[in-house]
PDB file of C-alpha atoms in Angstrom:
ATOM      1  CA  MET A  24     -22.832   9.478   7.010  1.00 92.00           C
ATOM      2  CA  ILE A  25     -24.523  10.079   3.669  1.00 92.00           C
ATOM      3  CA  GLU A  26     -23.819   7.502   0.951  1.00 91.00           C
ATOM      4  CA  PRO A  27     -25.224   7.005  -2.554  1.00 90.00           C
ATOM      5  CA  ASP A  28     -28.721   5.555  -2.613  1.00 88.00           C
ATOM      6  CA  GLY A  29     -28.141   3.235  -5.541  1.00 84.00           C
ATOM      7  CA  ALA A  30     -25.991   5.021  -8.103  1.00 82.00           C
ATOM      8  CA  PHE A  31     -26.424   8.565  -6.764  1.00 88.00           C
ATOM      9  CA  ILE A  32     -26.811  10.791  -3.700  1.00 92.00           C
ATOM     10  CA  LYS A  33     -30.312  12.166  -4.217  1.00 93.00           C
ATOM     11  CA  ILE A  34     -31.953  15.467  -3.362  1.00 93.00           C
ATOM     12  CA  GLU A  35     -34.166  13.807  -0.740  1.00 94.00           C
ATOM     13  CA  GLN A  36     -31.037  12.729   1.174  1.00 95.00           C
ATOM     14  CA  ILE A  37     -29.682  16.291   1.070  1.00 94.00           C
ATOM     15  CA  ARG A  38     -32.972  17.705   2.339  1.00 93.00           C
ATOM     16  CA  THR A  39     -32.816  15.298   5.291  1.00 94.00           C
ATOM     17  CA  LEU A  40     -29.199  16.376   5.912  1.00 93.00           C
ATOM     18  CA  GLU A  41     -30.216  20.044   5.859  1.00 91.00           C
ATOM     19  CA  ALA A  42     -32.993  19.430   8.383  1.00 91.00           C
ATOM     20  CA  ASP A  43     -30.577  17.620  10.722  1.00 90.00           C
ATOM     21  CA  ALA A  44     -27.894  20.294  10.250  1.00 89.00           C
ATOM     22  CA  ALA A  45     -30.297  23.017  11.365  1.00 86.00           C
ATOM     23  CA  LEU A  46     -30.720  21.358  14.785  1.00 86.00           C
ATOM     24  CA  VAL A  47     -28.570  22.244  17.781  1.00 84.00           C
ATOM     25  CA  PRO A  48     -26.091  19.453  18.682  1.00 82.00           C
ATOM     26  CA  TYR A  49     -27.125  17.631  21.844  1.00 80.00           C
ATOM     27  CA  GLU A  50     -24.793  14.593  22.151  1.00 78.00           C
ATOM     28  CA  ALA A  51     -21.510  16.429  21.592  1.00 83.00           C
ATOM     29  CA  PRO A  52     -20.176  19.964  20.992  1.00 86.00           C
ATOM     30  CA  TRP A  53     -20.046  19.446  17.214  1.00 87.00           C
ATOM     31  CA  LYS A  54     -22.042  17.766  14.470  1.00 89.00           C
ATOM     32  CA  VAL A  55     -20.156  16.178  11.575  1.00 91.00           C
ATOM     33  CA  PHE A  56     -21.798  15.173   8.284  1.00 92.00           C
ATOM     34  CA  ILE A  57     -19.746  12.969   5.941  1.00 92.00           C
ATOM     35  CA  LEU A  58     -20.794  12.668   2.295  1.00 92.00           C
ATOM     36  CA  ASP A  59     -19.060   9.627   0.858  1.00 90.00           C
ATOM     37  CA  SER A  60     -18.575   9.552  -2.933  1.00 88.00           C
ATOM     38  CA  ALA A  61     -19.706  13.178  -3.074  1.00 90.00           C
ATOM     39  CA  GLU A  62     -19.124  13.267  -6.829  1.00 87.00           C
ATOM     40  CA  ARG A  63     -22.215  11.068  -7.158  1.00 88.00           C
ATOM     41  CA  MET A  64     -24.596  13.793  -6.047  1.00 90.00           C
ATOM     42  CA  THR A  65     -27.197  14.564  -8.679  1.00 88.00           C
ATOM     43  CA  GLU A  66     -27.107  18.146  -9.938  1.00 87.00           C
ATOM     44  CA  GLN A  67     -30.305  18.866  -8.009  1.00 90.00           C
ATOM     45  CA  ALA A  68     -28.789  17.461  -4.803  1.00 92.00           C
ATOM     46  CA  ALA A  69     -25.586  19.457  -5.249  1.00 90.00           C
ATOM     47  CA  ASN A  70     -27.514  22.678  -5.809  1.00 90.00           C
ATOM     48  CA  ALA A  71     -29.624  21.982  -2.724  1.00 91.00           C
ATOM     49  CA  LEU A  72     -26.494  21.448  -0.629  1.00 91.00           C
ATOM     50  CA  LEU A  73     -24.825  24.648  -1.829  1.00 89.00           C
ATOM     51  CA  LYS A  74     -26.632  27.100   0.478  1.00 84.00           C
ATOM     52  CA  THR A  75     -25.886  24.902   3.511  1.00 87.00           C
ATOM     53  CA  LEU A  76     -22.186  24.818   2.612  1.00 87.00           C
ATOM     54  CA  GLU A  77     -22.064  28.579   2.114  1.00 85.00           C
ATOM     55  CA  GLU A  78     -23.880  29.329   5.385  1.00 84.00           C
ATOM     56  CA  PRO A  79     -23.292  26.335   7.696  1.00 82.00           C
ATOM     57  CA  ALA A  80     -24.969  26.172  11.078  1.00 81.00           C
ATOM     58  CA  LYS A  81     -22.805  26.918  14.085  1.00 82.00           C
ATOM     59  CA  ASP A  82     -20.655  24.027  15.373  1.00 85.00           C
ATOM     60  CA  THR A  83     -21.311  21.983  12.228  1.00 88.00           C
ATOM     61  CA  VAL A  84     -18.741  20.396   9.899  1.00 89.00           C
ATOM     62  CA  PHE A  85     -19.317  18.969   6.428  1.00 91.00           C
ATOM     63  CA  ILE A  86     -16.769  16.526   4.985  1.00 91.00           C
ATOM     64  CA  LEU A  87     -17.143  15.640   1.312  1.00 91.00           C
ATOM     65  CA  LEU A  88     -15.140  12.559   0.317  1.00 89.00           C
ATOM     66  CA  THR A  89     -14.328  12.135  -3.361  1.00 86.00           C
ATOM     67  CA  SER A  90     -11.657  10.636  -5.569  1.00 77.00           C
ATOM     68  CA  ALA A  91     -12.592  12.970  -8.433  1.00 75.00           C
ATOM     69  CA  VAL A  92     -12.783  16.623  -7.383  1.00 77.00           C
ATOM     70  CA  ALA A  93     -13.195  17.627 -11.018  1.00 72.00           C
ATOM     71  CA  ALA A  94     -16.494  15.732 -11.117  1.00 76.00           C
ATOM     72  CA  LEU A  95     -18.023  18.051  -8.486  1.00 81.00           C
ATOM     73  CA  LEU A  96     -19.851  21.186  -9.562  1.00 82.00           C
ATOM     74  CA  PRO A  97     -17.529  24.225  -9.383  1.00 82.00           C
ATOM     75  CA  THR A  98     -20.057  25.928  -7.113  1.00 83.00           C
ATOM     76  CA  ILE A  99     -19.631  23.091  -4.600  1.00 86.00           C
ATOM     77  CA  VAL A 100     -15.824  23.195  -4.688  1.00 84.00           C
ATOM     78  CA  SER A 101     -15.628  26.995  -4.370  1.00 81.00           C
ATOM     79  CA  PRO A 102     -16.774  27.420  -0.736  1.00 80.00           C
ATOM     80  CA  VAL A 103     -14.920  24.394   0.667  1.00 81.00           C
ATOM     81  CA  SER A 104     -11.317  23.719   1.629  1.00 80.00           C
ATOM     82  CA  VAL A 105      -9.745  20.891  -0.397  1.00 77.00           C
ATOM     83  CA  ARG A 106      -7.456  18.474   1.435  1.00 75.00           C
ATOM     84  CA  HIS A 107      -5.678  15.518  -0.207  1.00 66.00           C
ATOM     85  CA  LEU A 108      -5.464  12.430   2.015  1.00 66.00           C
ATOM     86  CA  TYR A 109      -2.874   9.703   1.454  1.00 55.00           C
ATOM     87  CA  PRO A 110      -2.408   6.334   3.184  1.00 53.00           C
ATOM     88  CA  ALA A 111       0.954   7.130   4.799  1.00 48.00           C
ATOM     89  CA  ALA A 112      -0.524  10.184   6.489  1.00 45.00           C
ATOM     90  CA  ALA A 113      -3.638   8.225   7.429  1.00 48.00           C
ATOM     91  CA  ARG A 114      -1.628   5.621   9.343  1.00 49.00           C
ATOM     92  CA  GLY A 115       0.131   8.349  11.301  1.00 50.00           C
ATOM     93  CA  ASP A 116      -3.158  10.095  12.010  1.00 50.00           C
ATOM     94  CA  ARG A 117      -4.658   6.885  13.380  1.00 50.00           C
ATOM     95  CA  ASP A 118      -1.656   6.374  15.639  1.00 53.00           C
ATOM     96  CA  ARG A 119      -2.035   9.886  17.029  1.00 53.00           C
ATOM     97  CA  VAL A 120      -5.781   9.435  17.528  1.00 50.00           C
ATOM     98  CA  GLU A 121      -5.303   6.127  19.327  1.00 49.00           C
ATOM     99  CA  GLU A 122      -2.850   7.801  21.701  1.00 53.00           C
ATOM    100  CA  THR A 123      -5.705   9.975  22.998  1.00 51.00           C
ATOM    101  CA  GLY A 124      -7.380   6.902  24.487  1.00 53.00           C
ATOM    102  CA  ASP A 125     -10.780   8.161  23.331  1.00 51.00           C
ATOM    103  CA  GLY A 126     -12.539   5.120  21.908  1.00 51.00           C
ATOM    104  CA  ALA A 127     -15.338   7.116  20.257  1.00 48.00           C
ATOM    105  CA  VAL A 128     -12.907   9.442  18.502  1.00 48.00           C
ATOM    106  CA  ALA A 129     -10.725   6.520  17.436  1.00 48.00           C
ATOM    107  CA  GLY A 130     -13.773   4.759  16.001  1.00 50.00           C
ATOM    108  CA  ALA A 131     -14.711   7.832  13.974  1.00 50.00           C
ATOM    109  CA  ALA A 132     -11.140   8.163  12.740  1.00 49.00           C
ATOM    110  CA  ASP A 133     -11.144   4.519  11.679  1.00 49.00           C
ATOM    111  CA  CYS A 134     -14.322   5.123   9.672  1.00 48.00           C
ATOM    112  CA  LEU A 135     -12.716   8.079   7.897  1.00 48.00           C
ATOM    113  CA  LEU A 136      -9.242   6.689   7.327  1.00 46.00           C
ATOM    114  CA  LYS A 137      -9.833   3.055   6.426  1.00 44.00           C
ATOM    115  CA  PRO A 138     -11.167   3.746   2.914  1.00 43.00           C
ATOM    116  CA  TRP A 139      -7.882   5.491   2.065  1.00 42.00           C
ATOM    117  CA  GLU A 140      -5.878   2.509   3.259  1.00 43.00           C
ATOM    118  CA  HIS A 141      -8.120   0.265   1.157  1.00 40.00           C
ATOM    119  CA  ARG A 142      -7.295   2.431  -1.877  1.00 40.00           C
ATOM    120  CA  SER A 143      -3.569   2.425  -1.197  1.00 37.00           C
ATOM    121  CA  GLY A 144      -2.944   0.506  -4.402  1.00 35.00           C
ATOM    122  CA  LEU A 145      -0.498  -2.221  -5.308  1.00 35.00           C
ATOM    123  CA  GLU A 146       0.915  -4.654  -2.801  1.00 31.00           C
ATOM    124  CA  PRO A 147       4.583  -5.675  -2.466  1.00 28.00           C
ATOM    125  CA  GLY A 148       5.603  -8.692  -4.477  1.00 29.00           C
ATOM    126  CA  GLY A 149       3.853  -7.713  -7.679  1.00 33.00           C
ATOM    127  CA  GLY A 150       0.201  -8.305  -6.733  1.00 32.00           C
ATOM    128  CA  VAL A 151      -2.702  -5.932  -6.439  1.00 35.00           C
ATOM    129  CA  ALA A 152      -4.792  -5.448  -3.314  1.00 38.00           C
ATOM    130  CA  PRO A 153      -6.771  -8.492  -2.133  1.00 32.00           C
ATOM    131  CA  GLY A 154      -9.941  -9.008  -4.108  1.00 36.00           C
ATOM    132  CA  ASP A 155      -8.597  -7.213  -7.171  1.00 42.00           C
ATOM    133  CA  GLU A 156      -7.873 -10.313  -9.226  1.00 36.00           C
ATOM    134  CA  GLY A 157      -8.449  -9.533 -12.900  1.00 40.00           C
ATOM    135  CA  SER A 158      -7.786  -5.857 -12.169  1.00 55.00           C
ATOM    136  CA  VAL A 159      -7.703  -3.133 -14.768  1.00 60.00           C
ATOM    137  CA  ALA A 160      -3.938  -2.722 -14.282  1.00 62.00           C
ATOM    138  CA  ARG A 161      -3.252  -6.420 -14.788  1.00 64.00           C
ATOM    139  CA  GLY A 162      -5.537  -6.501 -17.815  1.00 68.00           C
ATOM    140  CA  ILE A 163      -3.837  -3.472 -19.349  1.00 71.00           C
ATOM    141  CA  GLY A 164      -0.499  -5.126 -18.781  1.00 69.00           C
ATOM    142  CA  ARG A 165      -1.632  -8.052 -20.916  1.00 72.00           C
ATOM    143  CA  GLY A 166      -3.461  -5.896 -23.432  1.00 71.00           C
ATOM    144  CA  LEU A 167      -0.474  -3.674 -24.112  1.00 69.00           C
ATOM    145  CA  GLY A 168       1.349  -6.714 -25.396  1.00 71.00           C
ATOM    146  CA  GLU A 169      -1.589  -8.426 -27.103  1.00 76.00           C
ATOM    147  CA  GLY A 170      -2.919  -5.445 -29.046  1.00 78.00           C
ATOM    148  CA  PRO A 171      -6.050  -3.278 -29.407  1.00 83.00           C
ATOM    149  CA  ALA A 172      -8.503  -6.167 -29.745  1.00 86.00           C
ATOM    150  CA  ALA A 173      -7.547  -7.452 -26.284  1.00 84.00           C
ATOM    151  CA  LEU A 174      -8.046  -3.979 -24.815  1.00 84.00           C
ATOM    152  CA  VAL A 175     -11.493  -3.595 -26.383  1.00 87.00           C
ATOM    153  CA  GLU A 176     -12.460  -6.981 -24.944  1.00 86.00           C
ATOM    154  CA  LEU A 177     -11.115  -5.920 -21.543  1.00 84.00           C
ATOM    155  CA  ALA A 178     -13.122  -2.668 -21.671  1.00 86.00           C
ATOM    156  CA  GLU A 179     -16.340  -4.628 -22.202  1.00 87.00           C
ATOM    157  CA  LYS A 180     -15.545  -6.938 -19.275  1.00 85.00           C
ATOM    158  CA  LEU A 181     -14.656  -4.119 -16.876  1.00 82.00           C
ATOM    159  CA  ALA A 182     -17.679  -2.006 -17.779  1.00 85.00           C
ATOM    160  CA  LYS A 183     -20.085  -4.592 -16.352  1.00 84.00           C
ATOM    161  CA  ASP A 184     -19.451  -3.473 -12.751  1.00 78.00           C
ATOM    162  CA  ARG A 185     -19.304   0.326 -12.402  1.00 72.00           C
ATOM    163  CA  ASP A 186     -18.407   0.336  -8.680  1.00 68.00           C
ATOM    164  CA  THR A 187     -15.536  -2.117  -9.066  1.00 76.00           C
ATOM    165  CA  LEU A 188     -14.365  -0.214 -12.132  1.00 81.00           C
ATOM    166  CA  GLN A 189     -14.065   3.027 -10.176  1.00 78.00           C
ATOM    167  CA  GLN A 190     -11.988   1.253  -7.514  1.00 77.00           C
ATOM    168  CA  GLN A 191      -9.672  -0.172 -10.143  1.00 80.00           C
ATOM    169  CA  LEU A 192      -9.248   3.234 -11.762  1.00 84.00           C
ATOM    170  CA  GLU A 193      -8.381   4.715  -8.369  1.00 81.00           C
ATOM    171  CA  ILE A 194      -5.620   2.105  -7.991  1.00 80.00           C
ATOM    172  CA  LEU A 195      -4.359   2.878 -11.493  1.00 84.00           C
ATOM    173  CA  SER A 196      -4.470   6.611 -10.765  1.00 84.00           C
ATOM    174  CA  ALA A 197      -2.471   6.160  -7.552  1.00 82.00           C
ATOM    175  CA  TRP A 198       0.204   4.182  -9.377  1.00 84.00           C
ATOM    176  CA  LEU A 199       0.550   6.779 -12.161  1.00 86.00           C
ATOM    177  CA  ARG A 200       0.580   9.534  -9.561  1.00 85.00           C
ATOM    178  CA  ASP A 201       3.504   7.825  -7.812  1.00 85.00           C
ATOM    179  CA  LEU A 202       5.397   7.564 -11.099  1.00 88.00           C
ATOM    180  CA  MET A 203       4.797  11.285 -11.586  1.00 87.00           C
ATOM    181  CA  VAL A 204       6.149  12.096  -8.118  1.00 86.00           C
ATOM    182  CA  VAL A 205       9.324  10.064  -8.697  1.00 89.00           C
ATOM    183  CA  LYS A 206       9.878  11.552 -12.151  1.00 88.00           C
ATOM    184  CA  ALA A 207       9.333  15.115 -10.916  1.00 85.00           C
ATOM    185  CA  SER A 208      11.195  14.928  -7.600  1.00 85.00           C
ATOM    186  CA  GLY A 209      13.780  12.174  -8.079  1.00 85.00           C
ATOM    187  CA  HIS A 210      12.962  10.509  -4.753  1.00 82.00           C
ATOM    188  CA  THR A 211      10.329   8.222  -3.237  1.00 83.00           C
ATOM    189  CA  ARG A 212       8.979  10.389  -0.430  1.00 76.00           C
ATOM    190  CA  TRP A 213       5.262  11.209  -0.562  1.00 77.00           C
ATOM    191  CA  LEU A 214       4.288   8.040  -2.431  1.00 80.00           C
ATOM    192  CA  VAL A 215       0.793   6.619  -2.035  1.00 75.00           C
ATOM    193  CA  ASN A 216       2.249   3.130  -2.508  1.00 76.00           C
ATOM    194  CA  ASP A 217       5.042   3.913  -0.063  1.00 74.00           C
ATOM    195  CA  ASP A 218       5.912   0.237   0.376  1.00 75.00           C
ATOM    196  CA  ARG A 219       6.839  -0.066  -3.317  1.00 78.00           C
ATOM    197  CA  GLY A 220       9.169   2.884  -3.644  1.00 83.00           C
ATOM    198  CA  GLU A 221      12.097   0.924  -5.105  1.00 85.00           C
ATOM    199  CA  ALA A 222       9.943  -0.807  -7.732  1.00 82.00           C
ATOM    200  CA  ILE A 223       8.217   2.430  -8.750  1.00 84.00           C
ATOM    201  CA  ALA A 224      11.566   4.230  -9.012  1.00 87.00           C
ATOM    202  CA  GLY A 225      12.778   1.490 -11.351  1.00 86.00           C
ATOM    203  CA  GLN A 226       9.649   1.710 -13.482  1.00 83.00           C
ATOM    204  CA  ALA A 227       9.941   5.496 -13.714  1.00 86.00           C
ATOM    205  CA  LYS A 228      13.220   5.157 -15.623  1.00 87.00           C
ATOM    206  CA  SER A 229      11.464   3.710 -18.680  1.00 84.00           C
ATOM    207  CA  ILE A 230       8.841   6.404 -19.206  1.00 86.00           C
ATOM    208  CA  SER A 231       8.844  10.175 -19.710  1.00 88.00           C
ATOM    209  CA  LEU A 232       7.182  12.599 -17.315  1.00 88.00           C
ATOM    210  CA  ASN A 233       4.935  13.912 -20.101  1.00 89.00           C
ATOM    211  CA  ALA A 234       3.700  10.385 -20.830  1.00 89.00           C
ATOM    212  CA  VAL A 235       2.901   9.833 -17.150  1.00 88.00           C
ATOM    213  CA  LEU A 236       1.031  13.139 -16.938  1.00 88.00           C
ATOM    214  CA  ASP A 237      -0.936  12.396 -20.100  1.00 91.00           C
ATOM    215  CA  GLY A 238      -1.797   8.942 -18.755  1.00 89.00           C
ATOM    216  CA  LEU A 239      -2.910  10.399 -15.425  1.00 87.00           C
ATOM    217  CA  ARG A 240      -5.103  12.953 -17.176  1.00 88.00           C
ATOM    218  CA  ALA A 241      -6.646  10.195 -19.288  1.00 91.00           C
ATOM    219  CA  VAL A 242      -7.471   8.106 -16.197  1.00 89.00           C
ATOM    220  CA  HIS A 243      -9.019  11.070 -14.380  1.00 86.00           C
ATOM    221  CA  ALA A 244     -11.058  11.989 -17.455  1.00 87.00           C
ATOM    222  CA  ALA A 245     -12.398   8.432 -17.625  1.00 88.00           C
ATOM    223  CA  MET A 246     -13.281   8.486 -13.917  1.00 84.00           C
ATOM    224  CA  GLU A 247     -15.123  11.782 -14.356  1.00 81.00           C
ATOM    225  CA  ASN A 248     -16.974  10.577 -17.454  1.00 84.00           C
ATOM    226  CA  ILE A 249     -18.115   7.385 -15.725  1.00 83.00           C
ATOM    227  CA  THR A 250     -19.191   9.350 -12.649  1.00 77.00           C
ATOM    228  CA  ARG A 251     -21.267  11.599 -14.904  1.00 76.00           C
ATOM    229  CA  ASN A 252     -23.014   8.481 -16.250  1.00 78.00           C
ATOM    230  CA  ALA A 253     -21.202   8.250 -19.580  1.00 85.00           C
ATOM    231  CA  ASN A 254     -21.192   4.863 -21.275  1.00 90.00           C
ATOM    232  CA  PRO A 255     -18.586   2.947 -19.216  1.00 89.00           C
ATOM    233  CA  ARG A 256     -17.588   0.595 -22.035  1.00 91.00           C
ATOM    234  CA  LEU A 257     -16.885   3.430 -24.470  1.00 92.00           C
ATOM    235  CA  SER A 258     -15.069   5.404 -21.763  1.00 91.00           C
ATOM    236  CA  MET A 259     -12.865   2.416 -20.983  1.00 90.00           C
ATOM    237  CA  GLU A 260     -12.166   1.676 -24.639  1.00 91.00           C
ATOM    238  CA  ASP A 261     -10.992   5.253 -25.114  1.00 92.00           C
ATOM    239  CA  LEU A 262      -8.839   5.125 -21.963  1.00 91.00           C
ATOM    240  CA  LEU A 263      -7.211   1.767 -22.653  1.00 89.00           C
ATOM    241  CA  LEU A 264      -6.335   2.594 -26.244  1.00 88.00           C
ATOM    242  CA  ARG A 265      -4.924   5.934 -25.108  1.00 89.00           C
ATOM    243  CA  LEU A 266      -2.758   4.262 -22.467  1.00 88.00           C
ATOM    244  CA  ARG A 267      -1.509   1.826 -25.104  1.00 85.00           C
ATOM    245  CA  GLU A 268      -0.185   4.828 -27.039  1.00 85.00           C
ATOM    246  CA  LEU A 269       1.478   6.372 -23.975  1.00 86.00           C
ATOM    247  CA  LEU A 270       2.947   3.545 -21.905  1.00 79.00           C
ATOM    248  CA  PRO A 271       5.818   1.157 -22.692  1.00 72.00           C
ATOM    249  CA  SER A 272       4.464  -2.317 -23.391  1.00 60.00           C
ATOM    250  CA  THR A 273       6.363  -3.823 -20.450  1.00 53.00           C
ATOM    251  CA  LEU A 274       5.567  -1.183 -17.824  1.00 61.00           C
ATOM    252  CA  LEU A 275       2.196  -2.281 -16.494  1.00 53.00           C
ATOM    253  CA  SER A 276       2.939  -5.974 -16.859  1.00 46.00           C
ATOM    254  CA  VAL A 277       5.951  -5.485 -14.593  1.00 44.00           C
ATOM    255  CA  SER A 278       4.013  -3.402 -12.062  1.00 45.00           C
ATOM    256  CA  VAL A 279       1.292  -5.985 -11.486  1.00 41.00           C
TER     257      VAL A 279
END
């Protein structure tokens, strides 16, 4: 498992990975390297990893986890296969893994799948996931009604913790994505927040599909900008004021 060392995954970590990847597996038939928050690789680290991805050693798998594919270098995305993971599928995958009775495999699956369950978004009953008090969604809900000054103040508050901010934006992205699915398909299958299908379907009635798509693009652009080390306060100010233009004033306050 390779995780950011501080704010970024650094070239030294990738060089260590490459050295390990060149070795023949000796504890199991396969070696698996998981890069968590892969979008946080420095450009030098990403370029160093590229040759290994293009010509992987035999019996070696690389899994790059990211919530912002667009933030990865195109040369990194090109040789890999992109798979979108959602909480509903993750729960089913864990059930199937546990049926094998292989404790080691189940433990690895838990490591891979739990982060997606953590990011599953809003809880039933109108609250956000535990620990998300003062969330970006709740703050936007208030700010939409209170005006631009409240949103600028919220942007400054949120920008103080970059890691927490990314988590909040992931929750907001998942909610907007669910609204998009309901607007486009007319049903509540395939939702990330699958336990809130009825509420999301009700919310979808008060907003246009184009507004949802524009909001989703704005959130993803903010996530990418922050990942690329843009000023988080300015990025959030731009996002929040844009969402104020797009979303009905009651929508987010109802959702959270």
